[in-house]
Short mmCIF file of C-alpha atoms in Angstrom, two decimals:
data_model
loop_
_atom_site.label_atom_id
_atom_site.label_comp_id
_atom_site.label_asym_id
_atom_site.label_seq_id
_atom_site.Cartn_x
_atom_site.Cartn_y
_atom_site.Cartn_z
CA MET A 1 111.21 114.43 73.13
CA THR A 2 107.61 112.18 72.56
CA VAL A 3 106.77 109.51 75.09
CA TRP A 4 108.19 106.40 72.36
CA ASP A 5 111.41 107.35 72.37
CA ASP A 6 112.26 105.15 75.76
CA LEU A 7 110.93 101.87 73.50
CA VAL A 8 113.73 100.82 71.74
CA GLY A 9 114.15 99.08 69.55
CA GLN A 10 110.57 98.31 69.24
CA ASP A 11 109.34 99.94 65.46
CA ARG A 12 106.94 97.32 64.86
CA VAL A 13 105.69 97.59 68.74
CA ARG A 14 105.52 101.41 68.69
CA GLU A 15 103.57 101.08 64.69
CA GLN A 16 100.84 99.13 66.41
CA LEU A 17 100.69 101.52 69.59
CA ALA A 18 100.48 104.53 68.36
CA ALA A 19 97.75 103.22 65.79
CA ALA A 20 96.37 102.49 68.61
CA ALA A 21 96.63 105.37 70.45
CA LYS A 22 95.26 107.43 67.57
CA ASP A 23 91.86 105.58 67.29
CA ALA A 24 91.59 105.92 70.81
CA ASP A 25 91.35 109.23 70.96
CA ALA A 26 89.19 109.34 67.97
CA LEU A 27 86.79 107.11 69.75
CA VAL A 28 87.02 109.36 72.80
CA THR A 29 86.47 112.39 71.41
CA ALA A 30 83.36 110.89 68.61
CA VAL A 31 82.23 109.73 71.44
CA SER A 32 81.89 113.03 73.34
CA HIS A 33 80.53 114.53 70.55
CA GLY A 34 77.74 112.08 70.08
CA GLU A 35 79.17 111.17 66.73
CA PRO A 36 78.44 107.49 65.66
CA VAL A 37 82.29 106.17 65.85
CA GLU A 38 84.00 104.86 63.51
CA GLN A 39 83.53 100.37 62.23
CA GLY A 40 87.20 98.43 62.46
CA SER A 41 89.51 100.64 65.29
CA LYS A 42 93.09 99.55 65.97
CA MET A 43 92.06 100.44 69.66
CA THR A 44 90.70 97.40 72.62
CA HIS A 45 89.85 97.46 76.09
CA ALA A 46 92.64 94.65 77.41
CA TRP A 47 96.36 94.05 75.56
CA LEU A 48 98.90 91.40 76.90
CA PHE A 49 102.72 92.81 76.20
CA THR A 50 105.68 89.88 76.51
CA GLY A 51 109.36 89.05 76.17
CA PRO A 52 112.82 89.06 77.54
CA PRO A 53 113.43 90.02 80.76
CA GLY A 54 114.91 93.98 79.91
CA SER A 55 112.93 93.95 76.21
CA GLY A 56 110.90 96.88 77.53
CA ARG A 57 107.23 95.05 78.20
CA SER A 58 106.37 97.98 81.22
CA THR A 59 107.99 100.85 79.56
CA ALA A 60 105.91 99.70 76.45
CA ALA A 61 102.85 99.56 78.16
CA ARG A 62 103.63 103.46 79.80
CA ALA A 63 104.09 104.75 77.07
CA PHE A 64 100.60 102.80 75.55
CA ALA A 65 98.81 103.97 78.56
CA ALA A 66 101.13 107.36 78.44
CA ALA A 67 99.25 108.72 74.73
CA LEU A 68 95.83 107.26 75.44
CA GLN A 69 95.87 110.43 78.26
CA CYS A 70 97.20 112.60 76.33
CA THR A 71 95.81 115.84 76.10
CA SER A 72 98.64 117.66 73.25
CA PRO A 73 96.32 120.61 71.16
CA ASP A 74 98.35 119.15 68.28
CA ARG A 75 95.48 115.97 67.72
CA ALA A 76 92.86 118.14 66.44
CA LEU A 77 95.46 119.10 63.07
CA GLY A 78 96.32 115.54 62.71
CA GLY A 79 99.26 114.54 64.90
CA GLU A 80 99.50 111.87 66.67
CA PRO A 81 98.69 111.27 70.23
CA GLY A 82 102.18 110.84 72.85
CA CYS A 83 103.59 114.26 73.20
CA GLY A 84 105.64 114.11 76.01
CA PHE A 85 104.80 117.08 77.26
CA CYS A 86 101.93 117.96 77.49
CA ASP A 87 100.81 117.66 81.28
CA GLY A 88 98.34 113.60 80.11
CA CYS A 89 101.70 112.18 79.02
CA HIS A 90 103.68 113.82 81.48
CA THR A 91 102.20 112.75 85.09
CA SER A 92 100.86 109.35 83.56
CA LEU A 93 104.76 108.79 83.05
CA ILE A 94 105.85 110.05 85.71
CA GLY A 95 103.45 108.16 88.15
CA THR A 96 100.64 110.35 89.34
CA HIS A 97 97.98 110.57 86.84
CA ALA A 98 94.80 109.59 88.83
CA ASP A 99 93.68 107.90 85.88
CA VAL A 100 96.64 105.26 85.69
CA GLN A 101 97.21 103.10 87.84
CA VAL A 102 100.70 100.72 87.81
CA ILE A 103 101.08 97.52 88.92
CA ARG A 104 104.31 96.27 90.25
CA THR A 105 105.09 93.46 92.61
CA ASP A 106 108.27 92.93 95.25
CA LEU A 107 107.09 90.26 96.42
CA LEU A 108 106.41 86.17 95.35
CA SER A 109 103.32 86.84 93.49
CA ILE A 110 99.97 88.30 93.69
CA GLY A 111 97.03 87.45 95.46
CA VAL A 112 92.64 88.14 95.05
CA LYS A 113 93.10 90.48 97.73
CA GLU A 114 95.36 93.13 95.55
CA THR A 115 92.96 91.88 92.41
CA ARG A 116 90.10 92.95 93.46
CA ASP A 117 90.68 95.78 94.88
CA LEU A 118 91.92 96.66 90.71
CA VAL A 119 88.81 95.47 89.68
CA ARG A 120 87.15 97.51 91.69
CA ARG A 121 88.94 100.36 90.23
CA ALA A 122 88.56 98.97 86.42
CA GLN A 123 84.07 99.87 87.04
CA LEU A 124 84.81 103.23 87.77
CA SER A 125 85.12 106.46 85.09
CA PRO A 126 88.48 108.44 84.64
CA ALA A 127 87.60 111.11 86.80
CA VAL A 128 90.12 113.39 85.44
CA GLY A 129 91.83 112.04 81.66
CA ARG A 130 90.77 110.05 78.60
CA TRP A 131 90.88 106.51 80.22
CA GLN A 132 90.85 104.51 82.90
CA VAL A 133 94.26 102.68 82.22
CA ILE A 134 95.11 100.03 84.32
CA VAL A 135 99.06 98.50 83.72
CA MET A 136 100.47 94.73 85.83
CA GLU A 137 104.16 95.16 85.18
CA ASP A 138 103.96 91.02 86.50
CA ALA A 139 100.73 89.38 84.98
CA ASP A 140 102.47 85.64 85.83
CA ARG A 141 102.83 86.42 89.30
CA LEU A 142 99.30 86.49 89.31
CA THR A 143 97.55 83.00 91.49
CA GLU A 144 95.33 81.17 89.97
CA GLY A 145 92.81 82.43 92.65
CA ALA A 146 93.86 86.16 90.98
CA GLY A 147 93.43 85.25 88.06
CA ASN A 148 89.96 84.26 88.14
CA VAL A 149 88.82 87.17 89.86
CA LEU A 150 90.88 89.44 86.97
CA LEU A 151 89.70 86.99 84.45
CA LYS A 152 85.74 88.55 85.49
CA ALA A 153 86.37 91.85 84.00
CA VAL A 154 89.07 91.65 81.29
CA GLU A 155 85.59 89.95 80.16
CA GLU A 156 83.52 92.63 80.24
CA PRO A 157 85.60 95.57 81.01
CA ALA A 158 83.82 99.25 81.88
CA PRO A 159 83.49 101.07 78.44
CA ARG A 160 86.91 102.54 79.54
CA THR A 161 89.89 100.83 80.51
CA VAL A 162 91.96 99.64 79.26
CA TRP A 163 93.77 96.31 81.08
CA MET A 164 97.69 96.62 79.93
CA LEU A 165 99.39 92.90 81.41
CA CYS A 166 103.17 92.41 81.05
CA ALA A 167 104.42 88.62 81.45
CA PRO A 168 107.01 87.00 79.78
CA SER A 169 105.95 84.73 77.82
CA LEU A 170 101.90 83.37 75.99
CA GLU A 171 102.92 80.61 78.49
CA ASP A 172 102.94 82.58 82.04
CA VAL A 173 99.62 83.70 82.31
CA LEU A 174 96.04 81.83 82.38
CA PRO A 175 94.35 80.46 78.71
CA THR A 176 91.10 81.79 79.51
CA ILE A 177 93.12 85.48 79.95
CA ARG A 178 95.55 85.52 77.23
CA SER A 179 92.27 84.42 74.57
CA ARG A 180 90.53 87.97 75.69
CA CYS A 181 93.60 90.04 75.59
CA ARG A 182 95.45 91.33 71.54
CA HIS A 183 99.23 90.57 71.82
CA LEU A 184 102.63 91.92 71.38
CA THR A 185 105.04 90.71 72.00
CA LEU A 186 108.88 92.47 71.71
CA GLY A 187 111.68 90.74 71.35
CA THR A 188 115.12 92.32 72.89
CA PRO A 189 116.17 94.84 71.85
CA PRO A 190 119.60 95.78 70.00
CA VAL A 191 123.45 95.61 71.80
CA GLU A 192 123.95 99.33 70.17
CA ALA A 193 120.03 100.42 70.94
CA VAL A 194 119.99 100.21 74.72
CA ALA A 195 123.96 102.05 74.53
CA ASP A 196 122.17 105.34 72.52
CA VAL A 197 119.67 105.49 75.55
CA LEU A 198 122.57 104.79 78.53
CA ILE A 199 124.02 107.57 76.75
CA ARG A 200 121.60 110.08 75.65
CA ARG A 201 119.57 109.64 78.47
CA ASP A 202 121.48 108.77 81.51
CA GLY A 203 124.54 110.92 80.35
CA VAL A 204 127.08 107.98 80.76
CA ASP A 205 130.81 107.75 78.80
CA PRO A 206 129.94 106.40 75.25
CA GLU A 207 133.14 103.81 75.93
CA ARG A 208 131.07 102.31 80.03
CA ALA A 209 127.20 102.39 78.20
CA HIS A 210 128.47 100.23 74.90
CA SER A 211 129.67 98.49 77.47
CA ALA A 212 126.61 97.76 80.12
CA ALA A 213 124.50 96.96 76.65
CA ARG A 214 127.34 94.02 75.12
CA ALA A 215 127.49 92.48 79.19
CA THR A 216 124.29 92.80 79.50
CA GLN A 217 122.86 91.29 76.11
CA GLY A 218 120.08 94.36 75.41
CA HIS A 219 118.82 94.07 78.67
CA ILE A 220 118.07 97.73 79.34
CA GLY A 221 117.05 97.87 83.41
CA ARG A 222 120.28 96.11 83.76
CA ALA A 223 123.28 97.87 81.31
CA ARG A 224 121.32 101.36 82.77
CA ARG A 225 122.44 99.21 86.56
CA LEU A 226 125.69 98.24 85.47
CA ALA A 227 126.56 101.97 83.98
CA THR A 228 125.95 103.53 86.87
CA ASP A 229 126.47 101.96 89.91
CA GLU A 230 129.48 101.04 91.53
CA ARG A 231 128.25 98.07 93.34
CA ALA A 232 126.90 95.99 90.60
CA ARG A 233 130.33 95.71 88.47
CA ALA A 234 132.05 95.06 91.89
CA ARG A 235 128.81 91.86 91.81
CA ARG A 236 129.19 91.12 89.08
CA ALA A 237 133.25 90.64 88.93
CA ALA A 238 132.91 88.64 91.87
CA VAL A 239 130.47 86.94 90.57
CA LEU A 240 132.16 86.44 86.54
CA LYS A 241 135.11 84.60 88.55
CA VAL A 242 133.02 82.21 89.97
CA PRO A 243 134.29 79.76 87.28
CA LEU A 244 137.66 80.48 88.34
CA ARG A 245 137.20 79.43 91.80
CA VAL A 246 135.50 75.87 91.86
CA ALA A 247 138.78 73.95 91.03
CA ASP A 248 138.78 71.71 93.85
CA VAL A 249 135.71 71.01 96.56
CA GLY A 250 136.66 73.72 99.55
CA GLY A 251 136.30 76.44 96.63
CA CYS A 252 132.59 75.35 95.27
CA LEU A 253 131.51 75.74 99.24
CA LYS A 254 132.41 78.67 99.60
CA ALA A 255 131.82 80.71 96.36
CA ALA A 256 128.04 79.25 96.88
CA GLN A 257 128.63 80.65 100.46
CA GLU A 258 129.96 83.87 98.79
CA LEU A 259 127.07 84.32 95.72
CA ILE A 260 124.16 83.17 99.30
CA ASP A 261 126.17 86.30 101.16
CA THR A 262 125.93 88.59 97.82
CA ALA A 263 122.23 88.06 97.20
CA ALA A 264 121.60 88.54 101.55
CA ASP A 265 123.28 90.76 101.57
CA ASP A 266 121.81 93.12 98.27
CA ALA A 267 118.33 91.82 100.41
CA LYS A 268 119.20 93.58 103.17
CA GLN A 269 120.59 96.65 101.80
CA MET A 270 117.13 97.05 99.63
CA ALA A 271 115.32 96.67 103.23
CA ASP A 272 117.79 98.84 105.06
CA GLU A 273 115.91 102.10 102.55
CA VAL A 274 112.69 101.05 102.27
CA ASP A 275 111.33 99.24 105.34
CA VAL A 276 112.47 101.35 108.32
CA LYS A 277 110.36 104.03 105.88
CA GLU A 278 107.23 102.46 105.67
CA THR A 279 107.51 101.49 109.72
CA GLU A 280 107.52 104.75 110.86
CA ASP A 281 104.97 106.01 108.08
CA LEU A 282 102.54 102.71 109.32
CA LYS A 283 103.11 103.60 113.36
CA ALA A 284 102.69 107.74 112.31
CA ALA A 285 98.90 106.68 110.41
CA LEU A 286 97.88 104.52 113.40
CA GLY A 287 98.23 107.19 115.44
CA GLY A 288 101.99 105.37 116.97
CA VAL A 289 103.91 108.61 119.14
CA ALA A 290 107.18 108.51 118.85
CA GLY A 291 109.56 106.37 121.31
CA GLY A 292 106.18 105.76 123.30
CA ARG A 293 103.41 102.39 122.74
CA MET A 294 101.31 101.84 119.98
CA PRO A 295 98.14 102.48 120.49
CA ARG A 296 95.65 99.96 121.25
CA GLY A 297 93.80 96.95 118.34
CA THR A 298 97.39 98.19 116.21
CA ALA A 299 98.90 94.95 116.23
CA GLY A 300 97.60 92.71 113.04
CA ALA A 301 98.40 96.23 110.90
CA MET A 302 101.89 96.22 111.85
CA LYS A 303 102.08 92.60 111.76
CA GLU A 304 100.64 92.85 108.03
CA LEU A 305 103.11 94.59 107.88
CA GLU A 306 106.58 92.96 108.74
CA ASP A 307 105.30 90.16 106.73
CA LYS A 308 104.74 91.94 103.80
CA GLN A 309 109.22 92.96 104.22
CA LYS A 310 110.08 89.77 104.57
CA ARG A 311 108.38 88.40 101.38
CA ARG A 312 110.47 90.99 99.99
CA LYS A 313 113.03 90.74 101.16
CA THR A 314 113.47 86.69 100.42
CA ARG A 315 111.91 87.96 97.04
CA THR A 316 114.93 90.69 96.87
CA GLN A 317 117.12 88.20 97.74
CA ARG A 318 115.83 85.18 94.96
CA ASP A 319 116.15 88.24 92.49
CA SER A 320 119.86 89.12 92.78
CA LEU A 321 121.06 85.44 93.29
CA ASP A 322 118.97 84.20 89.28
CA LEU A 323 121.03 87.80 88.63
CA ALA A 324 124.08 85.81 89.41
CA LEU A 325 123.13 83.47 87.70
CA THR A 326 122.27 84.75 84.62
CA GLU A 327 125.52 86.60 84.28
CA LEU A 328 127.56 82.66 85.13
CA THR A 329 124.99 81.22 81.98
CA GLY A 330 126.49 84.17 80.06
CA PHE A 331 130.12 83.98 80.27
CA TYR A 332 129.68 79.31 79.50
CA ARG A 333 127.68 80.76 76.75
CA ASP A 334 130.99 83.21 75.80
CA VAL A 335 133.11 80.00 76.55
CA LEU A 336 130.97 77.95 73.70
CA ALA A 337 131.34 80.08 71.15
CA LEU A 338 134.47 80.38 72.11
CA GLN A 339 135.27 76.85 71.42
CA LEU A 340 133.07 76.45 68.00
CA GLY A 341 134.57 79.31 66.68
CA SER A 342 131.39 80.92 66.73
CA ARG A 343 130.67 84.64 65.30
CA ILE A 344 128.23 85.83 67.16
CA ALA A 345 129.82 88.70 69.36
CA ILE A 346 131.48 88.01 72.62
CA ALA A 347 129.84 90.23 75.76
CA ASN A 348 132.30 89.24 78.68
CA VAL A 349 135.44 91.01 76.70
CA ASP A 350 136.42 92.49 80.03
CA VAL A 351 136.99 88.70 81.18
CA GLN A 352 138.60 87.40 78.41
CA ASP A 353 141.46 85.76 79.51
CA SER A 354 139.12 83.28 82.22
CA LEU A 355 137.20 82.64 78.52
CA ASP A 356 140.22 82.20 77.28
CA ARG A 357 141.61 79.99 79.60
CA ILE A 358 138.09 77.79 80.65
CA ALA A 359 137.93 77.57 76.61
CA GLU A 360 141.16 76.38 76.32
CA SER A 361 141.30 73.42 79.33
CA SER A 362 137.61 72.19 78.46
CA THR A 363 135.32 70.45 75.84
CA ALA A 364 132.37 72.51 74.50
CA ALA A 365 129.99 68.73 76.02
CA GLN A 366 131.39 69.99 79.16
CA THR A 367 130.26 73.53 78.67
CA LEU A 368 127.29 72.23 77.85
CA ARG A 369 126.86 69.80 80.98
CA ARG A 370 128.09 73.15 82.85
CA ILE A 371 125.52 75.33 80.80
CA GLU A 372 122.86 72.85 81.68
CA ALA A 373 123.75 72.81 85.84
CA VAL A 374 123.35 76.78 86.17
CA ILE A 375 120.09 76.50 84.92
CA ALA A 376 119.05 73.31 86.57
CA CYS A 377 119.92 75.50 90.27
CA ARG A 378 117.35 78.36 88.78
CA GLN A 379 115.25 75.72 88.33
CA ALA A 380 115.34 74.00 92.00
CA MET A 381 114.47 77.95 93.53
CA ASP A 382 111.42 77.82 92.08
CA ARG A 383 110.86 74.55 93.08
CA ASN A 384 111.41 75.75 96.67
CA VAL A 385 114.38 74.28 97.52
CA ALA A 386 117.57 75.73 100.34
CA PRO A 387 119.00 77.91 98.25
CA LEU A 388 122.61 77.07 99.72
CA LEU A 389 122.32 73.38 99.15
CA ALA A 390 120.46 73.88 95.30
CA VAL A 391 123.99 76.88 94.55
CA GLU A 392 126.25 74.70 96.06
CA ALA A 393 125.45 71.59 93.98
CA MET A 394 125.56 73.59 91.16
CA THR A 395 129.32 74.72 91.65
CA MET A 396 129.44 70.67 92.12
CA SER A 397 128.49 70.73 88.49
CA LEU A 398 130.82 73.56 87.00
CA ARG A 399 133.10 72.07 89.30
CA SER A 400 132.51 68.03 86.73
CA GLY A 401 131.39 69.70 84.07
#
C-alpha cells in the first residue's frame, strides 16, 4: 500500500506528484553527497492544490508530504518514494513526523499570529526528515493580513522547506501567493472509485458504500460519514423531507427552525467532545487543582480558550447548516433532471418517491428558482445574515417556487 492509495480518481495529479517526489529525493541525495544538482527538476518549494470539496486536496498534500519524507531502501534501486511502510511515510501520514506540520482550522479564519508562527517554523532546517513540510489545508481562510505574512515566506523560502496550500479555487488565494506556487487541480472523483475506497479501506457493506457515494456525488469525506454514521443518515433523511413540508407558511417556519436546531445540536455535540478536555488540559498546564481556584494571572489564558471554543462552535454550526443546504441543492438537481428527461444519474434514489412527487407537481422553471433560493441562503450566511432569518427566507421561497 503506497502513500497514493487514498488519492481517489486523481491519476494525473498522482503522476505529477510522484515525479516531483522522485526529483526531490534525487536533489536531497545529491546535496548530501556534494554532487551537482541536475537542472529541470519537477520539484518546487510551493504548491497549491485546488478542487471542489471532497476531491481530496488535503489527502493529495499529505500523501506528497509523506513521499518527500520516504526513507525506503528501494529508492536506491530505482524505486519511487512513497512506499507507505517506512518510518518517514508512516509518521507523515498519521501526523507524528517532526518535520511535517499540518494546519487545519476549526475556526472561521486563520489569523496573523498563527501564520507568523508557521513562517518562523519554515525557516528551520529539517530536524530528522529530508524536508521541512508545511501543509495548510484551509488556505482560503487566511485573513488578508495573514496572507501578506505568508507571502514573504513563499517568496524567500528556506532551501529545504516546502509549502503546500489547499483551497477550493485559485480565486480563494491571494494573486501574489498563487503566482508563486505550482498549481494542481483536482476533480470530483467518480462515484465508483469512492465506493471502492469505502469497501476496501473502511470495510463498508458494498450496497451501503455505493448508496453513500452516489448520494454525496463523489465527496469522499461526506460519503464515509454517511456510510459509517447512523446519526448522519438520520439527519440527511430529515433534510430531504423539507421539500414536502413547505406547503404552507407554518410548515416553512417549522422546517427552518428544525434545520437551525439540528445544526446547533451538531455544534453542541462537538463541543461536548472537545471543549471539556481542552479546558481541563489547560487548567492542568496552568497549575490549577481539580475543584479549586485557578492561580492568579491565568484568567487571560482561560478567556482566550473560551473565545476560541465559541468561534469553533459558530464554525461547526455553519458547516452543518451548509451541508444541509448542499443536500437540498442535490435534491432539486435530481428533480430538475427528471423534469428535463436528462440521462444523468439520480443521486438521491432512496427518496425517489419524493423526487417524483415534486417533479410532477412543479415546473422546471420553479425548480431552478428553488435552487437559486438555496444558493441565495448560502450567500446570505456568508455575509453574516442571522442563520434563522436566512433559512426562513429560503423555505418561503421553496414554497412559492
